[in-house]
Amino acid sequence: MRFRSSKVNEFRLWGLVMTMGGMLLMIIGLAGVVFDWGQVGRVIAVIFMIIGMISVLVSMGIYFWAGMLSTSATVIDCPECGRRTKMLGKTDRCMFCKTILTIDPQYEPVGENETAATQTVHFEPSREHEHKPH
C-alpha cells in the first residue's frame, strides 16, 4: 500500500510540484539565451517561459482550490494522536499521523491488510467557534 496523506495535503503537494516544475522549466528555457544559441535559443526561451508560466498559474489555481476546500472541511480530533485535523468527504487521513478516519461506518475498512490504527470517528460538531449573543 502506498503511504498516503490527507486530501488537503495531497492538493497542496500537487500545487507545490506544479510551482517547482514551472520554475524549473523557465530556468531551463533561459539556457537558450544565456548560452547564446542565437535565434533558436530565443525561441526555446519563449516556449519554455510560456509553458512554465502556465504551470505556475495552474499551481496558483490548485492552491486556491485547496484553500477553499480547507475552509469548508470538517474539523475533528484524531482518535490516535489527539490533534485536531481536517477531513474532506466521508473518509480521509489524519494530517499528522496518517490514521484512516471515517464518519460513516459503511466506509470503515475491514480486513487483515489494513493497519491496526484504523479508527471510526463519531462526528459531533463543535459549536465553540460560533458567536454567542450576550
Short mmCIF file of C-alpha atoms in Angstrom, two decimals, residues 5-53:
data_model
loop_
_atom_site.label_atom_id
_atom_site.label_comp_id
_atom_site.label_asym_id
_atom_site.label_seq_id
_atom_site.Cartn_x
_atom_site.Cartn_y
_atom_site.Cartn_z
CA SER A 5 -1.54 11.74 3.25
CA SER A 6 -4.74 13.65 3.91
CA LYS A 7 -6.64 15.01 0.92
CA VAL A 8 -5.89 18.66 1.74
CA ASN A 9 -2.17 17.89 1.99
CA GLU A 10 -2.30 15.99 -1.32
CA PHE A 11 -3.74 19.06 -3.07
CA ARG A 12 -1.08 21.27 -1.52
CA LEU A 13 1.63 18.82 -2.60
CA TRP A 14 0.47 18.90 -6.23
CA GLY A 15 0.36 22.71 -6.11
CA LEU A 16 3.96 22.76 -4.89
CA VAL A 17 5.05 20.26 -7.57
CA MET A 18 3.46 22.40 -10.29
CA THR A 19 5.14 25.56 -8.93
CA MET A 20 8.59 24.00 -8.78
CA GLY A 21 8.15 22.32 -12.17
CA GLY A 22 7.11 25.60 -13.78
CA MET A 23 10.06 27.44 -12.29
CA LEU A 24 12.42 24.66 -13.44
CA LEU A 25 11.02 24.90 -16.99
CA MET A 26 11.56 28.66 -17.01
CA ILE A 27 15.16 28.25 -15.81
CA ILE A 28 15.86 25.59 -18.46
CA GLY A 29 14.36 27.85 -21.10
CA LEU A 30 16.71 30.66 -20.16
CA ALA A 31 19.64 28.42 -21.15
CA GLY A 32 18.89 29.29 -24.77
CA VAL A 33 19.61 32.97 -24.07
CA VAL A 34 22.41 32.54 -21.52
CA PHE A 35 24.48 30.22 -23.72
CA ASP A 36 23.80 32.42 -26.78
CA TRP A 37 22.23 29.85 -29.10
CA GLY A 38 21.11 32.64 -31.40
CA GLN A 39 17.57 32.93 -32.75
CA VAL A 40 16.76 29.27 -31.93
CA GLY A 41 17.76 29.88 -28.29
CA ARG A 42 15.36 32.83 -28.07
CA VAL A 43 12.50 30.73 -29.44
CA ILE A 44 13.31 27.95 -26.95
CA ALA A 45 13.39 30.51 -24.13
CA VAL A 46 9.99 31.93 -25.12
CA ILE A 47 8.38 28.48 -25.40
CA PHE A 48 9.74 27.27 -22.06
CA MET A 49 8.85 30.56 -20.34
CA ILE A 50 5.24 30.34 -21.55
CA ILE A 51 4.89 26.68 -20.51
CA GLY A 52 6.49 27.45 -17.13
CA MET A 53 4.22 30.45 -16.59
#
